[in-house]
Amino acid sequence: DAAGTYRFAGTSLLAGVTYDIPLGPVTLGARVGGHAWRVNGQVVGVGSTVLTKTEDSGAGLYYSLGASYAVSERMSIGTYYNVFNLEDGIRVKSVDVRLSYAF
């Protein structure tokens, strides 16, 4: 690529509360909270010359709905549907697949 190398780094923080409803081996759950992020990036050209830099940060709210299934007394599998509300009305939707083990 004529521009060189793209280098990006990001940090995020989530804080929220979870409410779980156990229904036998199945547990239904909901989460709500806030998140903050910071992303830094740069394009490095030939000879390690920085051609351009970028930085973005912000905060917003998120919520999640999901379910898990107890495979054994200590292990469960599940999935959560997440919606992160970013600035400018942008929404990022994702699905988590989880494997939990209680030590």
CSV table of N, CA and C in Angstrom, one decimal:
chain,number,residue,atom,x,y,z
A,1,ASP,N,0.8,-1.2,0.0
A,1,ASP,CA,0.0,0.0,0.0
A,1,ASP,C,0.9,1.2,0.0
A,2,ALA,N,0.6,2.2,-0.8
A,2,ALA,CA,1.4,3.4,-0.9
A,2,ALA,C,1.4,4.3,0.3
A,3,ALA,N,0.3,4.2,1.1
A,3,ALA,CA,0.2,5.0,2.3
A,3,ALA,C,1.1,4.5,3.4
A,4,GLY,N,1.4,3.2,3.5
A,4,GLY,CA,2.2,2.6,4.5
A,4,GLY,C,1.4,1.7,5.5
A,5,THR,N,1.5,1.9,6.7
A,5,THR,CA,0.9,1.0,7.8
A,5,THR,C,-0.1,1.8,8.6
A,6,TYR,N,-1.2,1.1,8.8
A,6,TYR,CA,-2.3,1.7,9.7
A,6,TYR,C,-2.2,1.1,11.1
A,7,ARG,N,-2.1,2.0,12.1
A,7,ARG,CA,-1.9,1.5,13.5
A,7,ARG,C,-3.1,2.1,14.3
A,8,PHE,N,-3.9,1.3,14.9
A,8,PHE,CA,-5.0,1.8,15.7
A,8,PHE,C,-5.0,1.1,17.0
A,9,ALA,N,-5.4,1.8,18.1
A,9,ALA,CA,-5.5,1.2,19.4
A,9,ALA,C,-6.8,1.8,20.0
A,10,GLY,N,-7.5,1.0,20.8
A,10,GLY,CA,-8.7,1.4,21.4
A,10,GLY,C,-8.8,0.9,22.8
A,11,THR,N,-9.5,1.7,23.6
A,11,THR,CA,-9.8,1.3,25.0
A,11,THR,C,-11.3,1.6,25.3
A,12,SER,N,-12.0,0.7,26.0
A,12,SER,CA,-13.4,0.9,26.3
A,12,SER,C,-13.6,0.5,27.8
A,13,LEU,N,-14.6,1.0,28.4
A,13,LEU,CA,-15.0,0.7,29.8
A,13,LEU,C,-16.5,0.6,29.8
A,14,LEU,N,-17.0,-0.5,30.4
A,14,LEU,CA,-18.4,-0.7,30.7
A,14,LEU,C,-18.7,-0.7,32.2
A,15,ALA,N,-19.8,-0.1,32.6
A,15,ALA,CA,-20.3,-0.2,34.0
A,15,ALA,C,-21.8,-0.3,33.9
A,16,GLY,N,-22.3,-1.3,34.6
A,16,GLY,CA,-23.8,-1.4,34.6
A,16,GLY,C,-24.3,-2.4,35.6
A,17,VAL,N,-25.5,-2.7,35.6
A,17,VAL,CA,-26.2,-3.6,36.5
A,17,VAL,C,-26.8,-4.7,35.7
A,18,THR,N,-26.9,-5.9,36.3
A,18,THR,CA,-27.5,-7.1,35.7
A,18,THR,C,-28.6,-7.6,36.5
A,19,TYR,N,-29.6,-8.1,35.9
A,19,TYR,CA,-30.7,-8.7,36.6
A,19,TYR,C,-31.0,-10.0,36.0
A,20,ASP,N,-30.9,-11.1,36.8
A,20,ASP,CA,-31.1,-12.5,36.2
A,20,ASP,C,-32.3,-13.1,36.9
A,21,ILE,N,-33.1,-13.8,36.1
A,21,ILE,CA,-34.3,-14.6,36.5
A,21,ILE,C,-34.0,-16.1,36.2
A,22,PRO,N,-33.7,-16.9,37.3
A,22,PRO,CA,-33.5,-18.3,37.0
A,22,PRO,C,-34.8,-19.0,36.9
A,23,LEU,N,-34.9,-19.8,35.8
A,23,LEU,CA,-36.1,-20.6,35.5
A,23,LEU,C,-35.7,-22.0,35.3
A,24,GLY,N,-35.3,-22.7,36.3
A,24,GLY,CA,-34.8,-24.1,36.2
A,24,GLY,C,-33.4,-24.0,35.6
A,25,PRO,N,-33.1,-24.8,34.6
A,25,PRO,CA,-31.7,-24.8,34.0
A,25,PRO,C,-31.5,-23.5,33.1
A,26,VAL,N,-32.5,-22.8,32.8
A,26,VAL,CA,-32.4,-21.6,32.0
A,26,VAL,C,-32.5,-20.4,32.8
A,27,THR,N,-31.6,-19.4,32.5
A,27,THR,CA,-31.6,-18.1,33.2
A,27,THR,C,-31.8,-17.0,32.2
A,28,LEU,N,-32.8,-16.1,32.4
A,28,LEU,CA,-33.0,-15.0,31.5
A,28,LEU,C,-32.4,-13.8,32.2
A,29,GLY,N,-31.7,-12.9,31.4
A,29,GLY,CA,-31.0,-11.8,32.0
A,29,GLY,C,-31.2,-10.5,31.2
A,30,ALA,N,-31.0,-9.4,31.9
A,30,ALA,CA,-31.1,-8.1,31.3
A,30,ALA,C,-29.9,-7.3,32.0
A,31,ARG,N,-29.3,-6.4,31.2
A,31,ARG,CA,-28.2,-5.5,31.6
A,31,ARG,C,-28.5,-4.1,31.1
A,32,VAL,N,-28.1,-3.1,31.9
A,32,VAL,CA,-28.2,-1.8,31.5
A,32,VAL,C,-27.1,-1.0,32.1
A,33,GLY,N,-26.5,-0.1,31.4
A,33,GLY,CA,-25.4,0.7,32.0
A,33,GLY,C,-24.8,1.7,31.0
A,34,GLY,N,-23.6,2.2,31.3
A,34,GLY,CA,-23.0,3.2,30.5
A,34,GLY,C,-21.6,2.6,30.0
A,35,HIS,N,-21.2,3.2,28.9
A,35,HIS,CA,-19.9,2.8,28.3
A,35,HIS,C,-19.2,4.1,27.8
A,36,ALA,N,-17.8,4.0,27.9
A,36,ALA,CA,-17.0,5.1,27.4
A,36,ALA,C,-15.9,4.4,26.5
A,37,TRP,N,-15.4,5.2,25.5
A,37,TRP,CA,-14.4,4.6,24.6
A,37,TRP,C,-13.4,5.7,24.2
A,38,ARG,N,-12.2,5.3,23.8
A,38,ARG,CA,-11.2,6.2,23.3
A,38,ARG,C,-10.5,5.4,22.2
A,39,VAL,N,-10.3,5.9,21.0
A,39,VAL,CA,-9.6,5.3,19.9
A,39,VAL,C,-8.6,6.2,19.4
A,40,ASN,N,-7.4,5.7,19.2
A,40,ASN,CA,-6.3,6.5,18.6
A,40,ASN,C,-5.8,5.7,17.4
A,41,GLY,N,-5.4,6.5,16.4
A,41,GLY,CA,-4.8,5.8,15.2
A,41,GLY,C,-3.9,6.7,14.4
A,42,GLN,N,-3.1,6.1,13.6
A,42,GLN,CA,-2.2,6.8,12.8
A,42,GLN,C,-1.8,6.0,11.5
A,43,VAL,N,-1.5,6.7,10.5
A,43,VAL,CA,-1.0,6.1,9.3
A,43,VAL,C,0.5,6.5,9.2
A,44,VAL,N,1.3,5.4,9.1
A,44,VAL,CA,2.8,5.6,9.1
A,44,VAL,C,3.3,5.2,7.7
A,45,GLY,N,4.0,6.1,7.1
A,45,GLY,CA,4.6,5.9,5.8
A,45,GLY,C,6.0,5.4,5.8
A,46,VAL,N,6.6,5.4,4.7
A,46,VAL,CA,8.0,4.9,4.5
A,46,VAL,C,8.9,5.7,5.4
A,47,GLY,N,9.8,5.0,6.1
A,47,GLY,CA,10.8,5.6,7.0
A,47,GLY,C,10.2,6.0,8.3
A,48,SER,N,9.1,5.4,8.7
A,48,SER,CA,8.4,5.6,10.0
A,48,SER,C,7.9,7.1,10.1
A,49,THR,N,7.6,7.7,9.0
A,49,THR,CA,7.0,9.0,9.0
A,49,THR,C,5.5,8.9,9.2
A,50,VAL,N,5.0,9.6,10.2
A,50,VAL,CA,3.6,9.7,10.5
A,50,VAL,C,2.9,10.6,9.5
A,51,LEU,N,2.0,10.0,8.7
A,51,LEU,CA,1.3,10.8,7.7
A,51,LEU,C,0.1,11.5,8.2
A,52,THR,N,-0.6,10.8,9.1
A,52,THR,CA,-1.8,11.4,9.7
A,52,THR,C,-2.1,10.7,11.0
A,53,LYS,N,-2.8,11.4,11.9
A,53,LYS,CA,-3.2,10.9,13.2
A,53,LYS,C,-4.7,11.2,13.4
A,54,THR,N,-5.4,10.3,14.1
A,54,THR,CA,-6.8,10.5,14.4
A,54,THR,C,-7.0,10.1,15.9
A,55,GLU,N,-8.0,10.7,16.5
A,55,GLU,CA,-8.4,10.3,17.8
A,55,GLU,C,-9.9,10.6,18.0
A,56,ASP,N,-10.6,9.7,18.7
A,56,ASP,CA,-12.0,9.8,19.0
A,56,ASP,C,-12.3,9.3,20.3
A,57,SER,N,-13.2,9.9,21.0
A,57,SER,CA,-13.7,9.4,22.3
A,57,SER,C,-15.1,9.8,22.5
A,58,GLY,N,-15.8,9.1,23.5
A,58,GLY,CA,-17.1,9.5,23.8
A,58,GLY,C,-17.7,8.5,24.8
A,59,ALA,N,-19.0,8.7,25.1
A,59,ALA,CA,-19.7,7.9,26.0
A,59,ALA,C,-21.1,7.7,25.6
A,60,GLY,N,-21.8,6.7,26.2
A,60,GLY,CA,-23.2,6.5,25.9
A,60,GLY,C,-23.8,5.4,26.8
A,61,LEU,N,-25.0,5.0,26.5
A,61,LEU,CA,-25.7,4.0,27.3
A,61,LEU,C,-25.8,2.7,26.5
A,62,TYR,N,-25.9,1.6,27.2
A,62,TYR,CA,-26.1,0.3,26.5
A,62,TYR,C,-27.1,-0.5,27.3
A,63,TYR,N,-27.7,-1.5,26.6
A,63,TYR,CA,-28.6,-2.4,27.2
A,63,TYR,C,-28.4,-3.8,26.5
A,64,SER,N,-28.7,-4.8,27.3
A,64,SER,CA,-28.6,-6.2,26.8
A,64,SER,C,-29.7,-7.1,27.3
A,65,LEU,N,-30.1,-8.0,26.5
A,65,LEU,CA,-31.1,-9.0,26.8
A,65,LEU,C,-30.5,-10.4,26.4
A,66,GLY,N,-30.7,-11.4,27.3
A,66,GLY,CA,-30.1,-12.7,26.9
A,66,GLY,C,-30.6,-13.8,27.8
A,67,ALA,N,-30.1,-15.0,27.5
A,67,ALA,CA,-30.4,-16.2,28.2
A,67,ALA,C,-29.2,-17.1,28.2
A,68,SER,N,-29.2,-17.9,29.3
A,68,SER,CA,-28.1,-18.9,29.4
A,68,SER,C,-28.7,-20.3,29.9
A,69,TYR,N,-28.0,-21.3,29.6
A,69,TYR,CA,-28.5,-22.7,30.0
A,69,TYR,C,-27.4,-23.3,30.8
A,70,ALA,N,-27.8,-23.9,32.0
A,70,ALA,CA,-26.8,-24.6,32.9
A,70,ALA,C,-26.6,-26.0,32.3
A,71,VAL,N,-25.4,-26.1,31.8
A,71,VAL,CA,-24.9,-27.4,31.3
A,71,VAL,C,-24.6,-28.4,32.4
A,72,SER,N,-24.0,-27.8,33.5
A,72,SER,CA,-23.8,-28.6,34.7
A,72,SER,C,-23.9,-27.6,35.9
A,73,GLU,N,-23.6,-28.1,37.1
A,73,GLU,CA,-23.7,-27.3,38.3
A,73,GLU,C,-22.8,-26.0,38.2
A,74,ARG,N,-21.6,-26.2,37.5
A,74,ARG,CA,-20.6,-25.1,37.5
A,74,ARG,C,-20.5,-24.4,36.1
A,75,MET,N,-21.1,-25.0,35.0
A,75,MET,CA,-20.8,-24.4,33.7
A,75,MET,C,-22.2,-24.1,33.0
A,76,SER,N,-22.2,-23.0,32.3
A,76,SER,CA,-23.4,-22.6,31.5
A,76,SER,C,-22.9,-22.0,30.2
A,77,ILE,N,-23.8,-22.1,29.2
A,77,ILE,CA,-23.6,-21.4,27.9
A,77,ILE,C,-24.8,-20.5,27.7
A,78,GLY,N,-24.6,-19.4,27.0
A,78,GLY,CA,-25.6,-18.5,26.7
A,78,GLY,C,-25.3,-17.5,25.6
A,79,THR,N,-26.3,-16.6,25.4
A,79,THR,CA,-26.1,-15.6,24.4
A,79,THR,C,-26.8,-14.3,24.9
A,80,TYR,N,-26.2,-13.1,24.5
A,80,TYR,CA,-26.8,-11.8,24.8
A,80,TYR,C,-26.9,-11.0,23.6
A,81,TYR,N,-28.0,-10.3,23.4
A,81,TYR,CA,-28.2,-9.3,22.3
A,81,TYR,C,-27.9,-7.9,22.9
A,82,ASN,N,-26.9,-7.2,22.4
A,82,ASN,CA,-26.5,-5.9,23.0
A,82,ASN,C,-26.8,-4.7,22.0
A,83,VAL,N,-27.1,-3.6,22.6
A,83,VAL,CA,-27.3,-2.4,21.8
A,83,VAL,C,-26.5,-1.3,22.5
A,84,PHE,N,-25.6,-0.7,21.8
A,84,PHE,CA,-24.8,0.4,22.4
A,84,PHE,C,-25.2,1.7,21.6
A,85,ASN,N,-25.7,2.7,22.4
A,85,ASN,CA,-26.1,3.9,21.8
A,85,ASN,C,-24.9,4.9,21.9
A,86,LEU,N,-24.4,5.2,20.7
A,86,LEU,CA,-23.2,6.1,20.6
A,86,LEU,C,-23.7,7.6,20.4
A,87,GLU,N,-22.8,8.5,20.3
A,87,GLU,CA,-23.1,9.9,20.0
A,87,GLU,C,-23.7,10.0,18.6
A,88,ASP,N,-24.4,11.1,18.3
A,88,ASP,CA,-25.0,11.4,17.0
A,88,ASP,C,-26.0,10.4,16.6
A,89,GLY,N,-26.7,9.7,17.6
A,89,GLY,CA,-27.8,8.8,17.2
A,89,GLY,C,-27.3,7.5,16.6
A,90,ILE,N,-26.1,7.2,16.6
A,90,ILE,CA,-25.6,5.9,16.1
A,90,ILE,C,-25.8,4.8,17.1
A,91,ARG,N,-26.2,3.6,16.6
A,91,ARG,CA,-26.4,2.5,17.4
A,91,ARG,C,-25.5,1.3,16.9
A,92,VAL,N,-24.8,0.7,17.8
A,92,VAL,CA,-24.1,-0.5,17.4
A,92,VAL,C,-24.7,-1.7,18.1
A,93,LYS,N,-25.1,-2.7,17.3
A,93,LYS,CA,-25.8,-3.9,17.8
A,93,LYS,C,-24.8,-5.1,17.7
A,94,SER,N,-24.8,-5.9,18.7
A,94,SER,CA,-23.9,-7.1,18.7
A,94,SER,C,-24.6,-8.3,19.4
A,95,VAL,N,-24.0,-9.4,19.2
A,95,VAL,CA,-24.4,-10.6,19.9
A,95,VAL,C,-23.2,-11.3,20.6
A,96,ASP,N,-23.3,-11.5,21.9
A,96,ASP,CA,-22.3,-12.2,22.7
A,96,ASP,C,-22.7,-13.7,22.8
A,97,VAL,N,-21.7,-14.5,22.6
A,97,VAL,CA,-21.9,-16.0,22.9
A,97,VAL,C,-21.0,-16.2,24.1
A,98,ARG,N,-21.5,-16.8,25.2
A,98,ARG,CA,-20.7,-16.9,26.4
A,98,ARG,C,-20.6,-18.3,26.9
A,99,LEU,N,-19.5,-18.6,27.5
A,99,LEU,CA,-19.3,-19.8,28.2
A,99,LEU,C,-18.8,-19.4,29.6
A,100,SER,N,-19.6,-19.8,30.7
A,100,SER,CA,-19.3,-19.4,32.0
A,100,SER,C,-18.9,-20.7,32.8
A,101,TYR,N,-17.9,-20.5,33.7
A,101,TYR,CA,-17.5,-21.6,34.6
A,101,TYR,C,-17.3,-21.0,36.0
A,102,ALA,N,-18.0,-21.6,37.0
A,102,ALA,CA,-17.8,-21.1,38.4
A,102,ALA,C,-16.8,-22.0,39.1
A,103,PHE,N,-15.7,-21.3,39.5
A,103,PHE,CA,-14.6,-22.1,40.2
A,103,PHE,C,-15.0,-22.4,41.6
